[in-house]
Each structure stands twice: as structure tokens, then as C-alpha cells.
PDB file of C-alpha atoms in Angstrom:
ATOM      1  CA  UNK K  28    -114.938-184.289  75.995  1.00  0.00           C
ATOM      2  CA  UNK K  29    -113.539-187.610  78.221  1.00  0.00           C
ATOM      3  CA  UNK K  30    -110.272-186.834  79.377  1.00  0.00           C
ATOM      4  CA  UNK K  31    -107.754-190.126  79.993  1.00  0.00           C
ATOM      5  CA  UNK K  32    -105.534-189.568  82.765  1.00  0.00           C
ATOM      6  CA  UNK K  33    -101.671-189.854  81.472  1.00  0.00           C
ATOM      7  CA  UNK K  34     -99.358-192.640  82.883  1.00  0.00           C
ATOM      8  CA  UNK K  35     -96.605-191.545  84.842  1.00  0.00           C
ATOM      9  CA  UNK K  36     -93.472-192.662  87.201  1.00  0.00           C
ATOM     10  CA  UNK K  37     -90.812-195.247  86.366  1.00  0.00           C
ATOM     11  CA  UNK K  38     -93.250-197.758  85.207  1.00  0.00           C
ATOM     12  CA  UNK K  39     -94.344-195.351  82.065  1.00  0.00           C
ATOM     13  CA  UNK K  40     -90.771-194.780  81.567  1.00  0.00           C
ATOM     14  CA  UNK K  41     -89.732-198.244  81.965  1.00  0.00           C
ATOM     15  CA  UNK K  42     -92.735-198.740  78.881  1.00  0.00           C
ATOM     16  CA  UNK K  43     -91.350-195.925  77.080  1.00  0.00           C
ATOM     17  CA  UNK K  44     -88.019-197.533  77.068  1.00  0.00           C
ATOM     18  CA  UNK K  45     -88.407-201.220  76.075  1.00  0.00           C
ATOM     19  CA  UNK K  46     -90.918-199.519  73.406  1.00  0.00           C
ATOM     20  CA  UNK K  47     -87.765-197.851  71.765  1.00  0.00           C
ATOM     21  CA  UNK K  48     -84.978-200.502  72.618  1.00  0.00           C
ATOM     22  CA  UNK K  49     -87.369-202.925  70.420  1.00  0.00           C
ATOM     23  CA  UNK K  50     -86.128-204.076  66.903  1.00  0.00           C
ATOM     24  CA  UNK K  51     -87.925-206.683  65.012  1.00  0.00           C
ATOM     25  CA  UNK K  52     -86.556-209.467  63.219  1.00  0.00           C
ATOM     26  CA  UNK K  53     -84.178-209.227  60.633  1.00  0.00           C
ATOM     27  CA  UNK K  54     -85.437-209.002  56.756  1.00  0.00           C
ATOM     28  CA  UNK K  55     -83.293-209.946  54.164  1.00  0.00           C
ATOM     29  CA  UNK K  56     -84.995-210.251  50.556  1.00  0.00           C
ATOM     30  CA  UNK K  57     -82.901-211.416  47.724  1.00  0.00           C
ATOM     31  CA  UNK K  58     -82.786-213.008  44.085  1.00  0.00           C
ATOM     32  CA  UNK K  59     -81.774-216.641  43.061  1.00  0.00           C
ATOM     33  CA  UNK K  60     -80.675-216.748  39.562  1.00  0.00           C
ATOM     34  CA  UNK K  61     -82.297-219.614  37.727  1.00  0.00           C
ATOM     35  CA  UNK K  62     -81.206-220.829  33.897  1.00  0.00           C
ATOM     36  CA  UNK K  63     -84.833-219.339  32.775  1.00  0.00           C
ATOM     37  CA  UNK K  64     -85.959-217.468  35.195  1.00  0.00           C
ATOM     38  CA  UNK K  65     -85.400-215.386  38.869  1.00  0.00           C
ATOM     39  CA  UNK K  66     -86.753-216.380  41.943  1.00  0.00           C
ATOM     40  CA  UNK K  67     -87.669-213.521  44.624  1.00  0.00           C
ATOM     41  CA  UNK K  68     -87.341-214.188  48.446  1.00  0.00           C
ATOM     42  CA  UNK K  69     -86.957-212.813  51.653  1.00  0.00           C
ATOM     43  CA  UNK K  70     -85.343-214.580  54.379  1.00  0.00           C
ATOM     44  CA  UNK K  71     -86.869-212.871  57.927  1.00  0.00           C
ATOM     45  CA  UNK K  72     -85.909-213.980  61.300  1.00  0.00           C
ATOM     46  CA  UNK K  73     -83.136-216.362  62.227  1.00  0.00           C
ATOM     47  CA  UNK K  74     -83.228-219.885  63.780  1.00  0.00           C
ATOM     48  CA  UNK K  75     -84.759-223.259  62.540  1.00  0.00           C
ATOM     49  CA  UNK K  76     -85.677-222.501  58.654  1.00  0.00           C
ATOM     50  CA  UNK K  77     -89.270-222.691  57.391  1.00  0.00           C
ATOM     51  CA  UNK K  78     -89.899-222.535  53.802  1.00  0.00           C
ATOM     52  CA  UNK K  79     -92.994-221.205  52.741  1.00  0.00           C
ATOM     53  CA  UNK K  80     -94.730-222.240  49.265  1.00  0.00           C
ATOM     54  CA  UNK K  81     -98.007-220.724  48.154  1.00  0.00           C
ATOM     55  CA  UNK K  82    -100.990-220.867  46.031  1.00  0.00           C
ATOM     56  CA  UNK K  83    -101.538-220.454  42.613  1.00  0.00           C
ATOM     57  CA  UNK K  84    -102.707-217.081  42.189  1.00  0.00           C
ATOM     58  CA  UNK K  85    -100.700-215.437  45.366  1.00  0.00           C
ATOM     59  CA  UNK K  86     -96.874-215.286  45.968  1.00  0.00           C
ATOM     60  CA  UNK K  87     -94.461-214.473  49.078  1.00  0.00           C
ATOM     61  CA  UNK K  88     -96.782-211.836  50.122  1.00  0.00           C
ATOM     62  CA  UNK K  89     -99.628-214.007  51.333  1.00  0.00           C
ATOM     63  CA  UNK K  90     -97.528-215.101  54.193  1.00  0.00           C
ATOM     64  CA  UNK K  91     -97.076-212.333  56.187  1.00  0.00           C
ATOM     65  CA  UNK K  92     -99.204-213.404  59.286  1.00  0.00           C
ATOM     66  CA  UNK K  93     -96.956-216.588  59.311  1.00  0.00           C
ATOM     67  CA  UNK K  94     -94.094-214.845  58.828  1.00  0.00           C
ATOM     68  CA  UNK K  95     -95.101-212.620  61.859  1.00  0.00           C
ATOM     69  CA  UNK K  96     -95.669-215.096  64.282  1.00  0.00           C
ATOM     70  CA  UNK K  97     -92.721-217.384  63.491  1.00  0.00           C
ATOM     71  CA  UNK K  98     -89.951-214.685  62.869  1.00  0.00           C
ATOM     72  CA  UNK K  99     -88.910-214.390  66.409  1.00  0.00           C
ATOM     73  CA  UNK K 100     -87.691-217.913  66.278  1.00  0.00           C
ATOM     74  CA  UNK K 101     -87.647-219.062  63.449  1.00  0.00           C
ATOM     75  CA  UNK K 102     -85.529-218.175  59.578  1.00  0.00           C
ATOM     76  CA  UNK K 103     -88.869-217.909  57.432  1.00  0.00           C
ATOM     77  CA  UNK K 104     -88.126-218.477  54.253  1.00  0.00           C
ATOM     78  CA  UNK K 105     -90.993-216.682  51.835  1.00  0.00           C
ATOM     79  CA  UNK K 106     -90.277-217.183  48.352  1.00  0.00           C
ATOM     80  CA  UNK K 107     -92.070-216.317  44.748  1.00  0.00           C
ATOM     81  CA  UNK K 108     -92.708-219.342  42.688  1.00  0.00           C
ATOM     82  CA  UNK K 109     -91.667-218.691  39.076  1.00  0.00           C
ATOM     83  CA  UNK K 110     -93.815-216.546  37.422  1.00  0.00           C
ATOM     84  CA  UNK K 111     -95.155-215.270  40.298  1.00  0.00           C
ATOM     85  CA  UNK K 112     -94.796-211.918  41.420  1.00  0.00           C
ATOM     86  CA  UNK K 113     -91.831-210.344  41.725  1.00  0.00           C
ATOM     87  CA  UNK K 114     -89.985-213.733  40.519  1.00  0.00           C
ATOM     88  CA  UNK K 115     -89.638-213.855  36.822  1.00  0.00           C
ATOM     89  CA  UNK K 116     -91.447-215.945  34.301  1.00  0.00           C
ATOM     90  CA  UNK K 117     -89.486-218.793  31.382  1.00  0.00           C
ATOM     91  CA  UNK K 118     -90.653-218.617  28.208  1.00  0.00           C
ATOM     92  CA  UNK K 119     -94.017-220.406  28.093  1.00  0.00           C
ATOM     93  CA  UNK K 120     -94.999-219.763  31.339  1.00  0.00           C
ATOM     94  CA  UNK K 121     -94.091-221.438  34.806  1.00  0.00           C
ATOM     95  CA  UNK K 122     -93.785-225.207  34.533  1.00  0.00           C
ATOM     96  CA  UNK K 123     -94.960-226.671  37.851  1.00  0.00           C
ATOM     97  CA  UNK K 124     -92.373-229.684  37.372  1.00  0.00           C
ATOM     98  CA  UNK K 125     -89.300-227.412  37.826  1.00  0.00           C
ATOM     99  CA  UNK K 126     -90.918-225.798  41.434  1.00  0.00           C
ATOM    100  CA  UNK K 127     -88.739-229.013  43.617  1.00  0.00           C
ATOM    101  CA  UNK K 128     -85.639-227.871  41.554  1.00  0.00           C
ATOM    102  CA  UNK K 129     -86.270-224.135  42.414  1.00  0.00           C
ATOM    103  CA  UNK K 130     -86.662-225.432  46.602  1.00  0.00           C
ATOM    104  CA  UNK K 131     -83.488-227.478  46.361  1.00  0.00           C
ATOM    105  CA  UNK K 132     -81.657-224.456  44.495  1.00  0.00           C
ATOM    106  CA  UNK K 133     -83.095-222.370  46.928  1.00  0.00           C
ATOM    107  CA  UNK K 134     -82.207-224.535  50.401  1.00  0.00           C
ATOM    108  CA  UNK K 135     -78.929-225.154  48.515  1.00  0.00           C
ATOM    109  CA  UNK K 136     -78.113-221.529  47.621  1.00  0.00           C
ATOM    110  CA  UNK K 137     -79.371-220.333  51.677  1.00  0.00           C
ATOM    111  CA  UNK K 138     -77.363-222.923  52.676  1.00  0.00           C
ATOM    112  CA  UNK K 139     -80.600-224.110  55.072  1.00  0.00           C
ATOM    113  CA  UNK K 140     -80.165-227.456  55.536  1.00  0.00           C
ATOM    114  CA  UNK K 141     -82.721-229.837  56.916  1.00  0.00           C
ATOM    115  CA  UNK K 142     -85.996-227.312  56.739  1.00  0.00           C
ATOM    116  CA  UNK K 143     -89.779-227.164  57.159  1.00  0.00           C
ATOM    117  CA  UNK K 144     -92.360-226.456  54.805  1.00  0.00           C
ATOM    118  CA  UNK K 145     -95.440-224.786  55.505  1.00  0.00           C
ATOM    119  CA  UNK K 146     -97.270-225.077  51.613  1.00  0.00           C
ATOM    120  CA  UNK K 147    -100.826-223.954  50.857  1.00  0.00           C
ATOM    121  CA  UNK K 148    -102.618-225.167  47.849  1.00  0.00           C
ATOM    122  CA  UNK K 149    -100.486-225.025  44.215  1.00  0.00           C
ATOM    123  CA  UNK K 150     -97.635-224.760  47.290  1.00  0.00           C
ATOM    124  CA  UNK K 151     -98.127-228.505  48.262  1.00  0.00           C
ATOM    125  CA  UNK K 152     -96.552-229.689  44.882  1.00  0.00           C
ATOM    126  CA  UNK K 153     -93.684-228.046  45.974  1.00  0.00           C
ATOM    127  CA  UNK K 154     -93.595-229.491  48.981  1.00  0.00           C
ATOM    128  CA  UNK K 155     -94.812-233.292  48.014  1.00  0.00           C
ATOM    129  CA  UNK K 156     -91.892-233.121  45.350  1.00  0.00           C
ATOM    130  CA  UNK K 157     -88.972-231.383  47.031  1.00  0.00           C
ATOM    131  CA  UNK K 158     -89.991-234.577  49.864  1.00  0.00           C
ATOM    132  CA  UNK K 159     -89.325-236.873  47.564  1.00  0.00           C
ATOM    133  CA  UNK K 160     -86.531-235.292  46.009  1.00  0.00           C
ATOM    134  CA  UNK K 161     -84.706-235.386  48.796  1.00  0.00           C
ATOM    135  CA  UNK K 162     -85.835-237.930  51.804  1.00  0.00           C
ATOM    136  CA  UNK K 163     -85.706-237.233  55.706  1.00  0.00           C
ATOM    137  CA  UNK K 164     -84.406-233.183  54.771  1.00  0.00           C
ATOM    138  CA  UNK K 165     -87.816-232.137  55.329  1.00  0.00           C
ATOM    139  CA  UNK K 166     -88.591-232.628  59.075  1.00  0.00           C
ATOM    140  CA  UNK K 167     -91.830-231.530  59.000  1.00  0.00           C
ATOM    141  CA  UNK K 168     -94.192-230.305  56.098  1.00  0.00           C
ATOM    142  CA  UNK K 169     -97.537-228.625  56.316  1.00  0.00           C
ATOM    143  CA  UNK K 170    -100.273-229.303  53.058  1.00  0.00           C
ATOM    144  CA  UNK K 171    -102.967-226.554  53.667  1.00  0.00           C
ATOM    145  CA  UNK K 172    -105.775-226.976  51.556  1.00  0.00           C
ATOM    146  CA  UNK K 173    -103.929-229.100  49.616  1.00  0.00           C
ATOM    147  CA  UNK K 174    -102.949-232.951  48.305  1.00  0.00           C
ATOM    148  CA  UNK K 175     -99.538-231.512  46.069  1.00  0.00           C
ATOM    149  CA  UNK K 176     -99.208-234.135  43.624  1.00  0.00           C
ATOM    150  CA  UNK K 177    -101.050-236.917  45.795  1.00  0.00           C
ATOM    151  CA  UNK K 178    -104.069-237.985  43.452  1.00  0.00           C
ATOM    152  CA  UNK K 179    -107.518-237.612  45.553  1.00  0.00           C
ATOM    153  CA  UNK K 180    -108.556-240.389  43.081  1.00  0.00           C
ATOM    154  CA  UNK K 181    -106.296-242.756  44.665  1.00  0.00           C
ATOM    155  CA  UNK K 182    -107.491-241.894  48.116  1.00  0.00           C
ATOM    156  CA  UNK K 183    -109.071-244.768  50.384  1.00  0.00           C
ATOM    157  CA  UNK K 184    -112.762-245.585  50.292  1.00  0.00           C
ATOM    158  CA  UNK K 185    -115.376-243.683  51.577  1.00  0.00           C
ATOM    159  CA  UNK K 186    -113.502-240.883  50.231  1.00  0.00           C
ATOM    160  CA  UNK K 187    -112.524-241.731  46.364  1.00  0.00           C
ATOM    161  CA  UNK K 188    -116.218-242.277  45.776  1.00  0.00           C
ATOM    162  CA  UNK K 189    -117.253-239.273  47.377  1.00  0.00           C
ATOM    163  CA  UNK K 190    -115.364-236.887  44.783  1.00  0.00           C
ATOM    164  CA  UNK K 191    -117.245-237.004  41.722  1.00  0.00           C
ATOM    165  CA  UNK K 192    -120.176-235.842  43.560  1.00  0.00           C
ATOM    166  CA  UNK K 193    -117.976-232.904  45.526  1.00  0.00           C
ATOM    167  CA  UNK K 194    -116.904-232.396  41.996  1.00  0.00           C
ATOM    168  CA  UNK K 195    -119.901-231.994  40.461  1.00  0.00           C
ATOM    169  CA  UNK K 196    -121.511-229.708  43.519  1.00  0.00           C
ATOM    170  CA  UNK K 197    -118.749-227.326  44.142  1.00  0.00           C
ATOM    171  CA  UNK K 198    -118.402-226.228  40.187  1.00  0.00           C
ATOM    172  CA  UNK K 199    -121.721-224.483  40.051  1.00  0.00           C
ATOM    173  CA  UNK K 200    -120.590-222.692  43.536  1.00  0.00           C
ATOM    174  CA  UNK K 201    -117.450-221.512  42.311  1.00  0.00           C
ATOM    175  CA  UNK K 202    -119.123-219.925  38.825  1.00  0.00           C
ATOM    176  CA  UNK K 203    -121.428-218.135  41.113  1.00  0.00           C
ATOM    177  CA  UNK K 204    -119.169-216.792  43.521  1.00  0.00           C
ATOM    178  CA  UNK K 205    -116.746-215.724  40.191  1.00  0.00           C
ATOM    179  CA  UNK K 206    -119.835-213.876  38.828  1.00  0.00           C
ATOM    180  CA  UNK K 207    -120.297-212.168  42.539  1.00  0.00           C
ATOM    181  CA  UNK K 208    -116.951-210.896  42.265  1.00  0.00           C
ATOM    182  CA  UNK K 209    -115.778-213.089  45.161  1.00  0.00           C
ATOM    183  CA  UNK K 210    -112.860-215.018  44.852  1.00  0.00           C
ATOM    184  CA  UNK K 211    -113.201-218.669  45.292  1.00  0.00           C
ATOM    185  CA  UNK K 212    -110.073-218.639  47.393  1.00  0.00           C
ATOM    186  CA  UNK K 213    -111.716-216.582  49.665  1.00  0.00           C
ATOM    187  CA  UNK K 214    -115.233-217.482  50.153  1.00  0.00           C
ATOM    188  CA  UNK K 215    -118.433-215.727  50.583  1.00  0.00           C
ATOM    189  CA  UNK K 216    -117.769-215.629  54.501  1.00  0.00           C
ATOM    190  CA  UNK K 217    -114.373-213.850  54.549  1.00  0.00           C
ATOM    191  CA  UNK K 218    -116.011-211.959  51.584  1.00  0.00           C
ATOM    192  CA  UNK K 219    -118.594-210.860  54.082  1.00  0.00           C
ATOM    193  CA  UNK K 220    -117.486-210.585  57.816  1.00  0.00           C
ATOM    194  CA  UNK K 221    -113.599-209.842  57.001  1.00  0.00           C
ATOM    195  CA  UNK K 222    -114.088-207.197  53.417  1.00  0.00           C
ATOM    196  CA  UNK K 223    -110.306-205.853  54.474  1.00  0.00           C
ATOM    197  CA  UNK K 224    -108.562-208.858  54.866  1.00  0.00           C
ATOM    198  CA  UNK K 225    -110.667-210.062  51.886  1.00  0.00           C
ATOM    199  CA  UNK K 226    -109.216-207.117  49.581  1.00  0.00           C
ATOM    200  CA  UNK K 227    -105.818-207.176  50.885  1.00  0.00           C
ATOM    201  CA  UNK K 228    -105.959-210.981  49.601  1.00  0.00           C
ATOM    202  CA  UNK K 229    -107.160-209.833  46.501  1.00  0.00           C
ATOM    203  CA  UNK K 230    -104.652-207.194  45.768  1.00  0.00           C
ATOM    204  CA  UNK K 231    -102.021-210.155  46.677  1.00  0.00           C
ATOM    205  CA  UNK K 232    -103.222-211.609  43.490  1.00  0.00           C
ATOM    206  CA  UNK K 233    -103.397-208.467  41.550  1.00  0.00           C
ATOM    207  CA  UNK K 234     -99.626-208.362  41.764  1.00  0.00           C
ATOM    208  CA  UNK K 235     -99.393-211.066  39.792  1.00  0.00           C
ATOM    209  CA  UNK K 236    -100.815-209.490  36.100  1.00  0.00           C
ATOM    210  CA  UNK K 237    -102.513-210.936  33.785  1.00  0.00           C
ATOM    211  CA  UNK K 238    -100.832-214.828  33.996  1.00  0.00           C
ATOM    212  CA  UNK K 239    -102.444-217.796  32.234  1.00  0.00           C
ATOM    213  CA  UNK K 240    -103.683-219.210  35.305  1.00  0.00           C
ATOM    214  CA  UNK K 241    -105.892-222.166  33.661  1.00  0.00           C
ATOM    215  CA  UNK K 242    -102.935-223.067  31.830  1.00  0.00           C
ATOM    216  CA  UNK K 243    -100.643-223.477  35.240  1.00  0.00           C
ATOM    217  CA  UNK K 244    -103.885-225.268  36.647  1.00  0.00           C
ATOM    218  CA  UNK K 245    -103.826-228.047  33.620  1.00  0.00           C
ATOM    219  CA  UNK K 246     -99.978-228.614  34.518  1.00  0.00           C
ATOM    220  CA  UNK K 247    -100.435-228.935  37.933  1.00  0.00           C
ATOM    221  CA  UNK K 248    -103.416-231.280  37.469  1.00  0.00           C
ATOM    222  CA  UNK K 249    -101.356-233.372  35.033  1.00  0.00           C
ATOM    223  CA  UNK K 250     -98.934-233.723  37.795  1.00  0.00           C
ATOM    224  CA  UNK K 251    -101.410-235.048  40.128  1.00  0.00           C
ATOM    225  CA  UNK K 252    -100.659-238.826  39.421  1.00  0.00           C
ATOM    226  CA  UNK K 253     -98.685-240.282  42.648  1.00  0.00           C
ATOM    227  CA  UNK K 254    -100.782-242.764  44.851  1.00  0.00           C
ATOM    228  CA  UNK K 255    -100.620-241.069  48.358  1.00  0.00           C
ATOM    229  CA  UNK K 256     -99.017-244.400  50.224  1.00  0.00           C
ATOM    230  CA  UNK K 257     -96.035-243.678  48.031  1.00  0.00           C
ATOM    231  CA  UNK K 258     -95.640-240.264  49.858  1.00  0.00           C
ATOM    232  CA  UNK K 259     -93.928-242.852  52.805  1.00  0.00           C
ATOM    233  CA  UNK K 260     -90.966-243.207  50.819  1.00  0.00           C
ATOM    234  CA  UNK K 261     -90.285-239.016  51.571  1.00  0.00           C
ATOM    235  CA  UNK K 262     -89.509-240.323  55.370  1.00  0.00           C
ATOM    236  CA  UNK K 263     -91.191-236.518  56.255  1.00  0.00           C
ATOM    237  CA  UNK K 264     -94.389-236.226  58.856  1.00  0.00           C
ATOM    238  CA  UNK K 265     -96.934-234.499  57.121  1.00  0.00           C
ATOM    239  CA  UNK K 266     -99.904-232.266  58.347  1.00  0.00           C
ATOM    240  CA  UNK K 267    -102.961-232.017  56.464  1.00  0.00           C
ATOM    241  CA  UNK K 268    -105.128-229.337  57.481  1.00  0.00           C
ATOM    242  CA  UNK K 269    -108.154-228.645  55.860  1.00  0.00           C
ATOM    243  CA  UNK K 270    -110.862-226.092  55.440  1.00  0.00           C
ATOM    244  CA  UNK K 271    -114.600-226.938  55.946  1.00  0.00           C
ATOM    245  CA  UNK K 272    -115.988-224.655  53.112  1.00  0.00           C
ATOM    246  CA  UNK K 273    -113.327-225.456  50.727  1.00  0.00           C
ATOM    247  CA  UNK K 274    -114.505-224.943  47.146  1.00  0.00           C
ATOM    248  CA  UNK K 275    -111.226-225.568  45.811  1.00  0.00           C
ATOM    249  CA  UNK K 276    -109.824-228.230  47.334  1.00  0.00           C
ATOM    250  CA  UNK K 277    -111.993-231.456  48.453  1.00  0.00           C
ATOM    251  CA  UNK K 278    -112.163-230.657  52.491  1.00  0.00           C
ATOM    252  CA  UNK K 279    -111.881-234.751  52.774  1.00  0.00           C
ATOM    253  CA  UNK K 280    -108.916-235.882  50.412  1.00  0.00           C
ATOM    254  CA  UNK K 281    -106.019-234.689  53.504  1.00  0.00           C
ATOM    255  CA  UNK K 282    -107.935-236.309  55.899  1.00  0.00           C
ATOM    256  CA  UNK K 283    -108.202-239.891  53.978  1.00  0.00           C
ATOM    257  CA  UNK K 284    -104.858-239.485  52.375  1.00  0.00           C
ATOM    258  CA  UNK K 285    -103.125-239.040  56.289  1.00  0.00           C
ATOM    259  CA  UNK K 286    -104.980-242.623  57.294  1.00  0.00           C
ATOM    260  CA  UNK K 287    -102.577-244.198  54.634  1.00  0.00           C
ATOM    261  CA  UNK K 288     -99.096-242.219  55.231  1.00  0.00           C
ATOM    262  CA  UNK K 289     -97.122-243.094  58.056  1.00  0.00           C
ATOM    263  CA  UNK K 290     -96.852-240.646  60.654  1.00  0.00           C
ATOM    264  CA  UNK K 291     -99.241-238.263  58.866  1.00  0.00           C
ATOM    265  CA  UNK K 292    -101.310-236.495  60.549  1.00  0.00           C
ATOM    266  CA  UNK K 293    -104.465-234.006  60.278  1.00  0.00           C
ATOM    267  CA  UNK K 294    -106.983-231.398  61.141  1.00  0.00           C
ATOM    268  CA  UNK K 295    -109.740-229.340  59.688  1.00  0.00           C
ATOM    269  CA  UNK K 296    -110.723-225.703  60.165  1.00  0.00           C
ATOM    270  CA  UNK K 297    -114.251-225.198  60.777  1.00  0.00           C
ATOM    271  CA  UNK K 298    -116.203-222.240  59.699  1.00  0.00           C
ATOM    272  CA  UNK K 299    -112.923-221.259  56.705  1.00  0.00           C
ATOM    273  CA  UNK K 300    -112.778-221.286  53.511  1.00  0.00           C
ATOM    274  CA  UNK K 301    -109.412-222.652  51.070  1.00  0.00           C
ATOM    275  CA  UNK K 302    -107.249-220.144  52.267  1.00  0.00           C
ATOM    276  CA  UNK K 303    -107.655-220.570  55.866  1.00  0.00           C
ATOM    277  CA  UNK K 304    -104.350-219.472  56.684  1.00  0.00           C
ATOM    278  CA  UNK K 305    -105.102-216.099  55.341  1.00  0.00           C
ATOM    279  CA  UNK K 306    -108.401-216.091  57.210  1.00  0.00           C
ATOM    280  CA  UNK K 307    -107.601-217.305  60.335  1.00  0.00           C
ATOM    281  CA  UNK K 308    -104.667-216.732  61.095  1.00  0.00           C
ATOM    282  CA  UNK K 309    -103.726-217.242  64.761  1.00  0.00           C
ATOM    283  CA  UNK K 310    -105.761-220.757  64.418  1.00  0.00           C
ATOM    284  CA  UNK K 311    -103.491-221.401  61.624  1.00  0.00           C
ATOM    285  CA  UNK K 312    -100.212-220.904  63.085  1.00  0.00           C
ATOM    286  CA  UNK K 313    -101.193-222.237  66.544  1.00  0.00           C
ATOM    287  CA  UNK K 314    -101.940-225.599  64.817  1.00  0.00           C
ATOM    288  CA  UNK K 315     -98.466-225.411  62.728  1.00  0.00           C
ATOM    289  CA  UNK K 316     -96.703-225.007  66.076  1.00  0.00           C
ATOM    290  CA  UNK K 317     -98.092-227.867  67.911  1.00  0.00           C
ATOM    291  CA  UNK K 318     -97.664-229.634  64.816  1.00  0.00           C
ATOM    292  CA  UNK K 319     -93.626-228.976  65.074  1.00  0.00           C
ATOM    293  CA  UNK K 320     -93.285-229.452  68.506  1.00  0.00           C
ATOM    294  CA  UNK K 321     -94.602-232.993  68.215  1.00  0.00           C
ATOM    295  CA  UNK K 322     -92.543-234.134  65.340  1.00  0.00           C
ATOM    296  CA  UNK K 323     -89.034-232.181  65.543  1.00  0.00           C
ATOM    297  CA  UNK K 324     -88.108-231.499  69.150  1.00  0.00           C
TER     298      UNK K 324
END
């Protein structure tokens, strides 16, 4: 058997000691009464507010990395879109054109003030909308894997003529991955070289029950209609980052759209699939914090 010598003297106890004086950010999850609905969130941390927004699919739980990294200095502000679990559902499903009104209630009812937004995929038309909605309050917002309710048809040549084709390619790979059993969201390489994280994504979305997801989809699509040089009029620096094995969301559309937006900026993952913030993680958040030390001192 290998025996491992034991640590002693005041440096051990010195160890022992900041071990046990630690306490971790603060958690505070509550419930914002809407007319139709409830929306869940949990405020952790305390300084500069971020508000996260996710996918379709996921809900406040798909954060927690983020929420890890930025608590320490940061409010993070992880909320349930409507319908999503454990917020509550209106009557005919989530409408997509009420999630700006549920961030301004939100911000309002938090009493936040100017914020950030960190959104990933059904998340960005939160955050293109609640820009607009209100202009120069959000000082910096992050679209992961995502356009919001920026049109990729609109985007700037090469691109725009480029999408049919990604269109047409990636539809075959996501019916194949379905019939796999692999989520598109995930990809066949978190599938393969990360199975937990892969499952723990999964059972994110297994909260969620048995929601009419294509019908969400057709709203949000419908929704997709703004030209992305109007995003300017938002006054907000925005950070596209994108995932090179997107099968979701065109890898190229953030990248074209940021040549036409003031101030915009953005990146692209290599080697990750749409939810790159899931899969990698400390890549992820090291790119958000660059990102807001360069546009909000």
C-alpha cells in the first residue's frame, strides 16, 4: 500500500483555517409574478449585475459554470424564461414576444439598473429585444450561438448567400444525430469525449417536460425579421461568439452581422459545438471577461 506523508505545522493549520473561514457567494432564488405566468430566478453573488438568458430547451440551470466564475464579483442574475422550468407556463404556451417585458420586469423588480447580458441561443431574443427596448441600459451583451431576432437573411454578402446551402447541409446532420440519441445542442464530440457533462446537459432539458418545442421554434423564427444594422439604434456593444460545429445556429451569421453593427464585436470557438458555453467552459467565460473589460471599465 503507498503511504502519503500528512502535512503538518502552522502552514497545514493556516490551510485548515482559511478552508473553514470560506463562504461562497450569496444565493438568493426568488419568483416574479407575471399577469400569466411566474418567472423563477436566483440572484448569486453581489456587484455589477449580469443577466443570463438561455436556450430553448434549457433554463437557469445551464448556467452554472458562468455563474461560478462570475459570482465572486459579480450579481448573476439566472432566470427561467416562461415556460421553462421551474417558471410557469400562459395559456398557449410561452410567447417569445413577451421575453423583453419579462427582462425589464425583472431588472425593474431587482432594482438592477444598467446590466449585462450574457444570452445563448433562444436567449439572444431576449437580449436583442430588451436592447432595443430600452437603449444604452445594456452595457454590454453577449449572443452565443446566436443572431436573437437579427435575420441571417439580411446579413452582408458572402454570408447571406452562403445559408441556403448551410441550410440545406446541416438538416440531414441534425436528423442523424436525433436518431443517435445525441442532442443537436450538444454534438457528437461532447457526446463522445465529455458523456458526463453531455448527460448533465441533457437532464437540464429533461426538467423542462414534455413542452411544444417546434411550436416555440416557429414563434421565435417569426420574430426573426430585424435587419442587423438596425441593432445600432440599441447604443449596446455586442459580442458574437460562435461555435465551429454549430448545427443549430449558422457558425458565420455573428461574424457578418458584427462587420455591420457599430462597436460589435466577435469570436468563434473552435473544436465546439452550439452550446459552447456548456462545453467549454473556462474558454467561454475567459472570452466574456475580456469582452467586459474592454467595453465597460
Amino acid at each position: 500500500a503507498l503511504a502519503f506523508p500528512r502535512a503538518r505545522g502552522p502552514r497545514s493549520r493556516a490551510t485548515r483555517a482559511a478552508r473553514m473561514s470560506f463562504a461562497p457567494p450569496p444565493r438568493r432564488p426568488g419568483g416574479l409574478d407575471r399577469p400569466d405566468c411566474r418567472i423563477r430566478y436566483e440572484v448569486t453573488g453581489e456587484g455589477p449585475p449580469i443577466v443570463f438568458a438561455h436556450a430553448l430547451g434549457t433554463n437557469l440551470m445551464t448556467w452554472w459554470q458562468q455563474v461560478a466564475h462570475f459570482a465572486p464579483r459579480y450579481s448573476c442574475v439566472a432566470f427561467s424564461a416562461r415556460g421553462f422550468f421551474p417558471s410557469t407556463a400562459p395559456g398557449g404556451g410561452p410567447d417569445p414576444a413577451q421575453y423583453a417585458g419579462d427582462v425589464a420586469a425583472l431588472v425593474d423588480a431587482l432594482d438592477l439598473g444598467d446590466v449585462r447580458m450574457v444570452c445563448h441561443s433562444m436567449g439572444g431574443w431576449s437580449g436583442v429585444e430588451y436592447a432595443l427596448l430600452r437603449p444604452g441600459r445594456v452595457k454590454a451583451l453577449v449572443l452565443s450561438a446566436s443572431t436573437g431576432s437579427l435575420d441571417p437573411r439580411q446579413m452582408p454578402e458572402p454570408e447571406r448567400s452562403q445559408l441556403a446551402a448551410w441550410n440545406g447541409a446541416t438538416d440531414p446532420v441534425r436528423a442523424d444525430l436525433l436518431a443517435r440519441g445525441i442532442n443537436p445542442a450538444t454534438g457528437p464530440r461532447m457526446a463522445e469525449q465529455q458523456p458526463a457533462l453531455c448527460h448533465l446537459y441533457n437532464q437540464i432539458v429533461g426538467l423542462n417536460g414534455e413542452m411544444d418545442r417546434l411550436a416555440i421554434r416557429t414563434r421565435l423564427h417569426a420574430m426573426r425579421t430585424r435587419p442587423p444594422e438596425s441593432f445600432a439604434a440599441a447604443r449596446c456593444p455586442v459580442l458574437f461568439v460562435a461555435a465551429e460545429e454549430d448545427v443549430v445556429i449558422p457558425p458565420f451569421a455573428g461574424p457578418a452581422m458584427a462587420r455591420v453593427i457599430p462597436g460589435a464585436q466577435a469570436v468563434t470557438m473552435r473544436r465546439a459545438g452550439h452550446a459552447a458555453h456548456f462545453e467549454h467552459a473556462a474558454q467561454f467565460n475567459g472570452m466574456v471577461e475580456a469582452f467586459f473589460a474592454a467595453v465597460w471599465a
